[in-house]
Short mmCIF file of C-alpha atoms in Angstrom, two decimals:
data_model
loop_
_atom_site.label_atom_id
_atom_site.label_comp_id
_atom_site.label_asym_id
_atom_site.label_seq_id
_atom_site.Cartn_x
_atom_site.Cartn_y
_atom_site.Cartn_z
CA UNK A 1346 8.75 13.17 5.37
CA UNK A 1347 12.06 12.18 6.93
CA UNK A 1348 13.77 8.84 6.22
CA UNK A 1349 12.49 6.17 8.57
CA UNK A 1350 14.61 3.80 10.63
CA UNK A 1351 12.67 0.67 11.48
CA UNK A 1352 12.98 -1.07 14.81
CA UNK A 1353 10.90 -3.97 16.04
CA UNK A 1354 10.11 -2.09 19.22
CA UNK A 1355 8.28 0.66 17.35
CA UNK A 1356 4.56 -0.08 17.79
CA UNK A 1357 3.14 2.86 15.85
CA UNK A 1358 4.46 2.26 12.35
CA UNK A 1359 4.49 -0.19 9.46
CA UNK A 1360 7.17 -0.66 6.83
CA UNK A 1361 6.04 -0.75 3.18
CA UNK A 1362 8.68 -2.67 1.24
CA UNK A 1363 7.60 -1.63 -2.27
CA UNK A 1364 8.00 -4.62 -4.58
CA UNK A 1365 9.99 -7.35 -2.78
CA UNK A 1366 12.27 -9.22 -5.12
CA UNK A 1367 12.60 -6.25 -7.47
CA UNK A 1368 14.29 -3.77 -5.13
CA UNK A 1369 17.18 -3.29 -7.55
CA UNK A 1370 14.71 -2.22 -10.25
CA UNK A 1371 12.71 0.24 -8.12
CA UNK A 1372 14.11 3.26 -9.96
CA UNK A 1373 13.18 1.79 -13.35
CA UNK A 1374 9.74 0.71 -12.12
CA UNK A 1375 9.11 4.24 -10.89
CA UNK A 1376 9.32 5.59 -14.47
CA UNK A 1377 6.08 3.94 -15.76
CA UNK A 1378 4.40 4.63 -12.40
CA UNK A 1379 5.18 8.34 -12.66
CA UNK A 1380 4.34 8.46 -16.39
CA UNK A 1381 0.97 6.73 -15.98
CA UNK A 1382 0.10 9.02 -13.07
CA UNK A 1383 0.89 12.23 -14.98
CA UNK A 1384 -1.03 11.03 -18.07
CA UNK A 1385 -4.06 10.13 -15.95
CA UNK A 1386 -4.00 13.51 -14.21
CA UNK A 1387 -3.72 15.41 -17.50
CA UNK A 1388 -6.46 13.38 -19.19
CA UNK A 1389 -8.96 13.52 -16.35
CA UNK A 1390 -8.36 17.19 -15.49
CA UNK A 1391 -8.81 18.04 -19.19
CA UNK A 1392 -12.11 16.13 -19.25
CA UNK A 1393 -13.36 17.92 -16.12
CA UNK A 1394 -12.30 21.32 -17.49
CA UNK A 1395 -13.96 20.84 -20.89
CA UNK A 1396 -17.24 19.59 -19.41
CA UNK A 1397 -17.20 22.41 -16.86
CA UNK A 1398 -16.70 25.10 -19.52
CA UNK A 1399 -18.98 23.71 -22.23
CA UNK A 1400 -22.70 24.10 -21.49
CA UNK A 1401 -23.69 21.62 -24.21
CA UNK A 1402 -21.79 18.87 -22.39
CA UNK A 1403 -23.50 19.38 -19.05
CA UNK A 1404 -25.78 16.40 -19.56
CA UNK A 1405 -26.22 13.14 -17.57
CA UNK A 1406 -23.69 11.11 -19.59
CA UNK A 1407 -20.95 13.71 -19.21
CA UNK A 1408 -21.72 14.28 -15.54
CA UNK A 1409 -21.17 10.54 -15.09
CA UNK A 1410 -17.86 10.91 -16.93
CA UNK A 1411 -16.93 13.67 -14.48
CA UNK A 1412 -17.72 11.37 -11.56
CA UNK A 1413 -15.57 8.68 -13.16
CA UNK A 1414 -12.78 11.23 -13.73
CA UNK A 1415 -12.84 12.26 -10.05
CA UNK A 1416 -12.44 8.65 -8.91
CA UNK A 1417 -9.69 8.21 -11.52
CA UNK A 1418 -7.81 11.18 -10.07
CA UNK A 1419 -8.26 10.08 -6.46
CA UNK A 1420 -7.32 6.39 -6.89
CA UNK A 1421 -3.68 6.76 -8.02
CA UNK A 1422 -3.21 9.88 -5.87
CA UNK A 1423 -3.61 7.77 -2.74
CA UNK A 1424 -0.95 5.31 -3.96
CA UNK A 1425 1.57 6.79 -6.40
CA UNK A 1426 3.12 9.60 -4.26
CA UNK A 1427 3.87 7.14 -1.45
CA UNK A 1428 5.14 4.54 -3.95
CA UNK A 1429 7.47 7.11 -5.52
CA UNK A 1430 8.71 8.02 -2.04
CA UNK A 1431 9.64 4.37 -1.55
CA UNK A 1432 11.23 4.03 -4.99
CA UNK A 1433 13.18 7.30 -4.99
CA UNK A 1434 13.96 8.14 -1.36
CA UNK A 1435 13.50 4.83 0.51
CA UNK A 1436 10.71 6.40 2.61
CA UNK A 1437 9.14 3.13 3.70
CA UNK A 1438 7.66 4.10 7.04
CA UNK A 1439 3.95 4.77 7.51
CA UNK A 1440 2.02 5.15 10.74
CA UNK A 1441 -0.72 2.70 11.65
CA UNK A 1442 -3.30 5.52 11.44
CA UNK A 1443 -1.91 6.57 8.05
CA UNK A 1444 -2.03 2.98 6.80
CA UNK A 1445 -5.64 2.48 7.92
CA UNK A 1446 -6.58 5.83 6.36
CA UNK A 1447 -4.98 4.91 3.04
CA UNK A 1448 -6.75 1.55 3.08
CA UNK A 1449 -10.11 3.19 3.80
CA UNK A 1450 -9.84 5.74 0.98
CA UNK A 1451 -8.48 3.23 -1.54
CA UNK A 1452 -11.33 0.77 -1.01
CA UNK A 1453 -13.96 3.51 -0.73
CA UNK A 1454 -12.90 5.04 -4.06
CA UNK A 1455 -12.84 1.57 -5.63
CA UNK A 1456 -16.44 0.89 -4.55
CA UNK A 1457 -17.44 4.38 -5.73
CA UNK A 1458 -15.81 3.66 -9.10
CA UNK A 1459 -17.80 0.45 -9.42
CA UNK A 1460 -21.03 2.29 -8.50
CA UNK A 1461 -20.33 4.83 -11.25
CA UNK A 1462 -19.93 2.03 -13.80
CA UNK A 1463 -23.28 0.59 -12.68
CA UNK A 1464 -24.96 3.98 -13.09
CA UNK A 1465 -23.41 4.34 -16.55
CA UNK A 1466 -24.80 0.93 -17.52
CA UNK A 1467 -28.25 2.11 -16.39
CA UNK A 1468 -27.76 5.31 -18.41
CA UNK A 1469 -27.01 3.27 -21.56
CA UNK A 1470 -30.03 1.02 -20.88
CA UNK A 1471 -32.42 4.00 -20.67
CA UNK A 1472 -30.84 5.68 -23.71
CA UNK A 1473 -31.35 2.60 -25.91
CA UNK A 1474 -34.40 0.86 -24.45
CA UNK A 1475 -36.45 3.91 -23.47
CA UNK A 1476 -35.06 6.87 -25.42
CA UNK A 1477 -38.27 8.93 -25.41
CA UNK A 1478 -38.27 9.10 -21.61
CA UNK A 1479 -34.50 9.50 -21.21
CA UNK A 1480 -34.72 13.24 -20.48
CA UNK A 1481 -37.30 12.71 -17.73
CA UNK A 1482 -35.80 9.56 -16.14
CA UNK A 1483 -32.18 10.72 -16.06
CA UNK A 1484 -31.85 14.39 -15.27
CA UNK A 1485 -28.74 16.09 -13.91
CA UNK A 1486 -30.37 16.15 -10.48
CA UNK A 1487 -31.05 12.41 -10.64
CA UNK A 1488 -27.43 11.73 -11.59
CA UNK A 1489 -26.26 13.81 -8.62
CA UNK A 1490 -28.55 11.82 -6.30
CA UNK A 1491 -27.29 8.50 -7.69
CA UNK A 1492 -23.72 9.69 -7.21
CA UNK A 1493 -24.46 10.63 -3.60
CA UNK A 1494 -26.09 7.23 -2.97
CA UNK A 1495 -23.02 5.51 -4.44
CA UNK A 1496 -20.70 7.54 -2.20
CA UNK A 1497 -22.75 6.82 0.94
CA UNK A 1498 -22.87 3.12 0.04
CA UNK A 1499 -19.08 3.02 -0.36
CA UNK A 1500 -18.43 4.76 2.97
CA UNK A 1501 -20.90 2.61 4.93
CA UNK A 1502 -19.56 -0.65 3.47
CA UNK A 1503 -15.85 0.16 3.83
CA UNK A 1504 -15.80 2.03 7.15
CA UNK A 1505 -16.07 -1.17 9.28
CA UNK A 1506 -12.81 -2.48 7.76
CA UNK A 1507 -10.44 0.05 9.40
CA UNK A 1508 -12.60 0.13 12.54
CA UNK A 1509 -12.30 -3.64 12.99
CA UNK A 1510 -8.56 -3.61 12.28
CA UNK A 1511 -7.97 -0.72 14.68
CA UNK A 1512 -9.23 -2.93 17.51
CA UNK A 1513 -6.69 -5.65 16.73
CA UNK A 1514 -3.17 -6.16 18.05
CA UNK A 1515 -0.50 -6.12 15.37
CA UNK A 1516 2.54 -8.36 15.52
CA UNK A 1517 6.05 -7.12 16.28
CA UNK A 1518 7.25 -7.74 12.72
CA UNK A 1519 5.35 -5.01 10.89
CA UNK A 1520 6.93 -5.33 7.48
CA UNK A 1521 4.29 -5.20 4.73
CA UNK A 1522 5.59 -6.73 1.47
CA UNK A 1523 3.67 -4.24 -0.62
CA UNK A 1524 3.68 -0.57 -1.68
CA UNK A 1525 0.20 0.16 -0.34
CA UNK A 1526 -1.95 -0.70 2.67
CA UNK A 1527 -4.43 -3.21 1.33
CA UNK A 1528 -6.93 -4.87 3.66
CA UNK A 1529 -5.54 -8.34 2.94
CA UNK A 1530 -1.97 -7.17 3.61
CA UNK A 1531 -2.98 -5.61 6.95
CA UNK A 1532 -4.88 -8.74 8.00
CA UNK A 1533 -1.61 -10.66 7.82
CA UNK A 1534 -0.08 -8.26 10.36
CA UNK A 1535 -2.69 -9.12 13.02
CA UNK A 1536 -1.66 -11.52 15.80
CA UNK A 1537 -5.14 -12.12 17.22
CA UNK A 1538 -8.29 -13.75 15.86
CA UNK A 1539 -9.30 -12.20 12.53
CA UNK A 1540 -12.25 -14.43 11.63
CA UNK A 1541 -14.71 -11.53 11.85
CA UNK A 1542 -12.49 -9.31 9.69
CA UNK A 1543 -11.99 -12.07 7.13
CA UNK A 1544 -15.67 -13.02 6.94
CA UNK A 1545 -16.70 -9.38 6.54
CA UNK A 1546 -14.09 -8.90 3.81
CA UNK A 1547 -15.39 -11.93 1.88
CA UNK A 1548 -19.03 -10.87 2.29
CA UNK A 1549 -18.15 -7.36 1.18
CA UNK A 1550 -16.35 -8.58 -1.91
CA UNK A 1551 -19.16 -10.89 -2.99
CA UNK A 1552 -21.98 -8.44 -2.17
CA UNK A 1553 -20.45 -5.43 -3.94
CA UNK A 1554 -18.96 -7.20 -6.94
CA UNK A 1555 -21.91 -9.59 -7.17
CA UNK A 1556 -24.53 -6.84 -7.09
CA UNK A 1557 -22.69 -4.48 -9.41
CA UNK A 1558 -21.80 -7.10 -12.03
CA UNK A 1559 -25.29 -8.62 -11.89
CA UNK A 1560 -26.89 -5.21 -12.46
CA UNK A 1561 -24.50 -4.43 -15.32
CA UNK A 1562 -25.14 -7.85 -16.91
CA UNK A 1563 -28.91 -7.35 -16.57
CA UNK A 1564 -28.69 -3.89 -18.17
CA UNK A 1565 -26.71 -5.20 -21.12
CA UNK A 1566 -28.97 -8.23 -21.47
CA UNK A 1567 -31.95 -5.89 -21.88
CA UNK A 1568 -29.94 -3.69 -24.26
CA UNK A 1569 -29.04 -6.66 -26.47
CA UNK A 1570 -32.66 -7.83 -26.49
CA UNK A 1571 -33.83 -4.34 -27.52
CA UNK A 1572 -31.17 -4.09 -30.22
CA UNK A 1573 -32.07 -7.49 -31.70
CA UNK A 1574 -35.65 -6.32 -32.11
CA UNK A 1575 -34.49 -3.52 -34.39
CA UNK A 1576 -34.69 -4.54 -38.04
CA UNK A 1577 -32.21 -2.01 -39.41
CA UNK A 1578 -28.55 -3.12 -39.40
CA UNK A 1579 -27.45 0.51 -39.29
CA UNK A 1580 -29.60 1.09 -36.20
CA UNK A 1581 -28.01 -2.05 -34.64
CA UNK A 1582 -24.56 -0.62 -35.17
CA UNK A 1583 -25.47 2.85 -33.91
CA UNK A 1584 -27.08 1.46 -30.74
CA UNK A 1585 -24.12 -0.78 -29.94
CA UNK A 1586 -21.61 1.99 -30.66
CA UNK A 1587 -23.12 4.01 -27.81
CA UNK A 1588 -22.08 1.22 -25.44
CA UNK A 1589 -18.58 0.54 -26.78
CA UNK A 1590 -16.76 3.07 -24.62
CA UNK A 1591 -18.52 1.90 -21.45
CA UNK A 1592 -17.71 -1.75 -22.22
CA UNK A 1593 -14.02 -0.88 -22.76
CA UNK A 1594 -13.91 1.04 -19.47
CA UNK A 1595 -15.48 -1.90 -17.60
CA UNK A 1596 -12.96 -4.33 -19.09
CA UNK A 1597 -9.99 -2.14 -18.11
CA UNK A 1598 -11.32 -1.97 -14.54
CA UNK A 1599 -12.71 -5.43 -13.76
CA UNK A 1600 -10.17 -7.56 -15.66
CA UNK A 1601 -7.07 -6.57 -13.61
CA UNK A 1602 -9.19 -6.68 -10.44
CA UNK A 1603 -10.26 -10.28 -10.97
CA UNK A 1604 -6.79 -11.38 -12.07
CA UNK A 1605 -5.43 -9.86 -8.86
CA UNK A 1606 -8.04 -11.64 -6.73
CA UNK A 1607 -7.52 -14.99 -8.47
CA UNK A 1608 -3.74 -14.87 -8.19
CA UNK A 1609 -4.01 -13.97 -4.50
CA UNK A 1610 -6.30 -16.86 -3.57
CA UNK A 1611 -5.22 -19.52 -6.07
CA UNK A 1612 -1.72 -18.52 -7.18
CA UNK A 1613 0.37 -19.64 -4.21
CA UNK A 1614 3.20 -20.71 -6.54
CA UNK A 1615 3.40 -17.30 -8.22
CA UNK A 1616 6.20 -14.91 -7.20
CA UNK A 1617 5.06 -12.22 -4.69
CA UNK A 1618 6.03 -9.35 -6.99
CA UNK A 1619 3.53 -10.64 -9.58
CA UNK A 1620 0.72 -10.30 -7.00
CA UNK A 1621 1.84 -6.76 -6.21
CA UNK A 1622 2.13 -5.65 -9.84
CA UNK A 1623 -1.30 -7.06 -10.68
CA UNK A 1624 -2.80 -5.36 -7.61
CA UNK A 1625 -1.39 -2.04 -8.79
CA UNK A 1626 -2.47 -2.38 -12.41
CA UNK A 1627 -6.13 -1.62 -11.68
CA UNK A 1628 -5.04 1.46 -9.73
CA UNK A 1629 -2.94 2.85 -12.60
CA UNK A 1630 -4.21 1.56 -15.95
CA UNK A 1631 -7.96 2.47 -15.82
CA UNK A 1632 -7.40 6.09 -14.67
CA UNK A 1633 -4.95 6.57 -17.54
CA UNK A 1634 -7.07 4.87 -20.24
CA UNK A 1635 -10.60 6.03 -19.33
CA UNK A 1636 -10.34 9.64 -20.60
CA UNK A 1637 -8.54 8.38 -23.72
CA UNK A 1638 -11.26 5.81 -24.42
CA UNK A 1639 -14.10 8.30 -24.02
CA UNK A 1640 -12.17 10.96 -25.89
CA UNK A 1641 -11.74 8.62 -28.87
CA UNK A 1642 -15.18 6.96 -28.83
CA UNK A 1643 -17.38 9.99 -28.01
CA UNK A 1644 -17.42 12.39 -30.97
CA UNK A 1645 -19.07 15.29 -29.14
CA UNK A 1646 -16.51 15.19 -26.33
CA UNK A 1647 -13.63 14.74 -28.77
CA UNK A 1648 -14.73 17.76 -30.81
CA UNK A 1649 -14.95 19.97 -27.72
CA UNK A 1650 -11.51 18.88 -26.48
CA UNK A 1651 -10.02 19.67 -29.89
CA UNK A 1652 -11.87 22.99 -29.93
CA UNK A 1653 -10.49 24.11 -26.56
CA UNK A 1654 -7.02 22.76 -27.29
CA UNK A 1655 -6.85 24.60 -30.62
CA UNK A 1656 -8.30 27.76 -29.07
CA UNK A 1657 -5.70 27.68 -26.29
CA UNK A 1658 -2.90 27.19 -28.82
CA UNK A 1659 -4.26 29.95 -31.05
CA UNK A 1660 -4.60 32.36 -28.12
CA UNK A 1661 -0.99 31.72 -27.12
CA UNK A 1662 0.28 32.33 -30.64
CA UNK A 1663 -1.87 35.45 -31.00
CA UNK A 1664 -0.57 36.84 -27.70
CA UNK A 1665 3.02 36.23 -28.74
CA UNK A 1666 2.39 37.72 -32.20
CA UNK A 1667 0.70 40.78 -30.71
CA UNK A 1668 3.61 41.36 -28.36
CA UNK A 1669 6.11 41.18 -31.22
CA UNK A 1670 3.96 43.50 -33.34
CA UNK A 1671 3.77 46.09 -30.59
CA UNK A 1672 7.52 45.95 -30.13
CA UNK A 1673 8.10 46.34 -33.87
CA UNK A 1674 5.70 49.26 -34.18
CA UNK A 1675 7.02 50.93 -31.05
CA UNK A 1676 10.65 50.63 -32.14
CA UNK A 1677 9.96 51.77 -35.73
CA UNK A 1678 7.73 54.75 -35.06
CA UNK A 1679 8.50 58.02 -36.78
CA UNK A 1680 7.43 60.99 -34.72
CA UNK A 1681 8.08 64.19 -36.60
CA UNK A 1682 6.24 66.12 -33.95
CA UNK A 1683 8.75 64.97 -31.30
CA UNK A 1684 6.09 63.16 -29.21
CA UNK A 1685 7.53 59.63 -29.67
CA UNK A 1686 7.31 58.72 -25.97
CA UNK A 1687 3.58 59.51 -25.83
CA UNK A 1688 2.87 57.48 -28.99
CA UNK A 1689 4.93 54.48 -27.77
CA UNK A 1690 2.99 54.42 -24.50
CA UNK A 1691 -0.29 54.45 -26.45
CA UNK A 1692 0.86 51.51 -28.66
CA UNK A 1693 2.04 49.45 -25.68
CA UNK A 1694 -1.33 49.93 -23.98
CA UNK A 1695 -3.26 48.82 -27.08
#
């Protein structure tokens, strides 16, 4: 992508400013952005690889973790490369179509992520409140269907946002004081009447977040009631431990989201760069922490990751050792019969 020269007469592009007010620190800010992105990719790809290779992990809970890992890979991938282009090479230009596309995928993946958390709450509810029927209620096929429903829901809810904005006329000053194309940021670029866009955005936010959080709260309310009926303290602890990882993942996702929303609507006196940093936290922190949380809190997954990591390390060392051994044997062979070349070829092949 070539460097972009902005002119007010250009009607096909926006300018993403990065983090206004912290332009001098863009290079330093890029370091944690890049680091978080690489860690999240490594963690989530490792999780997907281990579950894919290990038959014993191909169960509903781990399929849900794979769905979560896919959203955790996609979310920062739609933001970080462009942000690094701004920070490192001053590549601030983005076409209107590209901006609307980024907005669509960002919000679609966010809704899909929330749907996955809802499904995981239902999974924990069935596992604790109805364990004898868990295998029949939640099969791998059922999880796949729930994932498909979540994806369709996300697309149907979010698709009207770029379609509505694409019908609007954008103002001449197309500078977006952000590093990504959020719906709220694009609304501010519209010169016409945006009441329909704004109302739909509010309805969408309350319907999706309201439904998802209500369902999660209901699931955990039933879980707590079932746990309190258990007389054994050890059983209490074991039941609650199965939910710890999911609760941590929800907190890392919803907490930055709500702080970002609150500061946007009620924090008019807060510096703009604070809004931007908070908006980016939920795109970077959860994808990095989720595989770590589940790796630490889920013993079966942790053991398999260690197993494959150790096996990979051992295979590398064995390969290197075998190569050195072949070289040593080949170089030190004594061939009284004069057929050294034939013997060396045999050793190298074996």
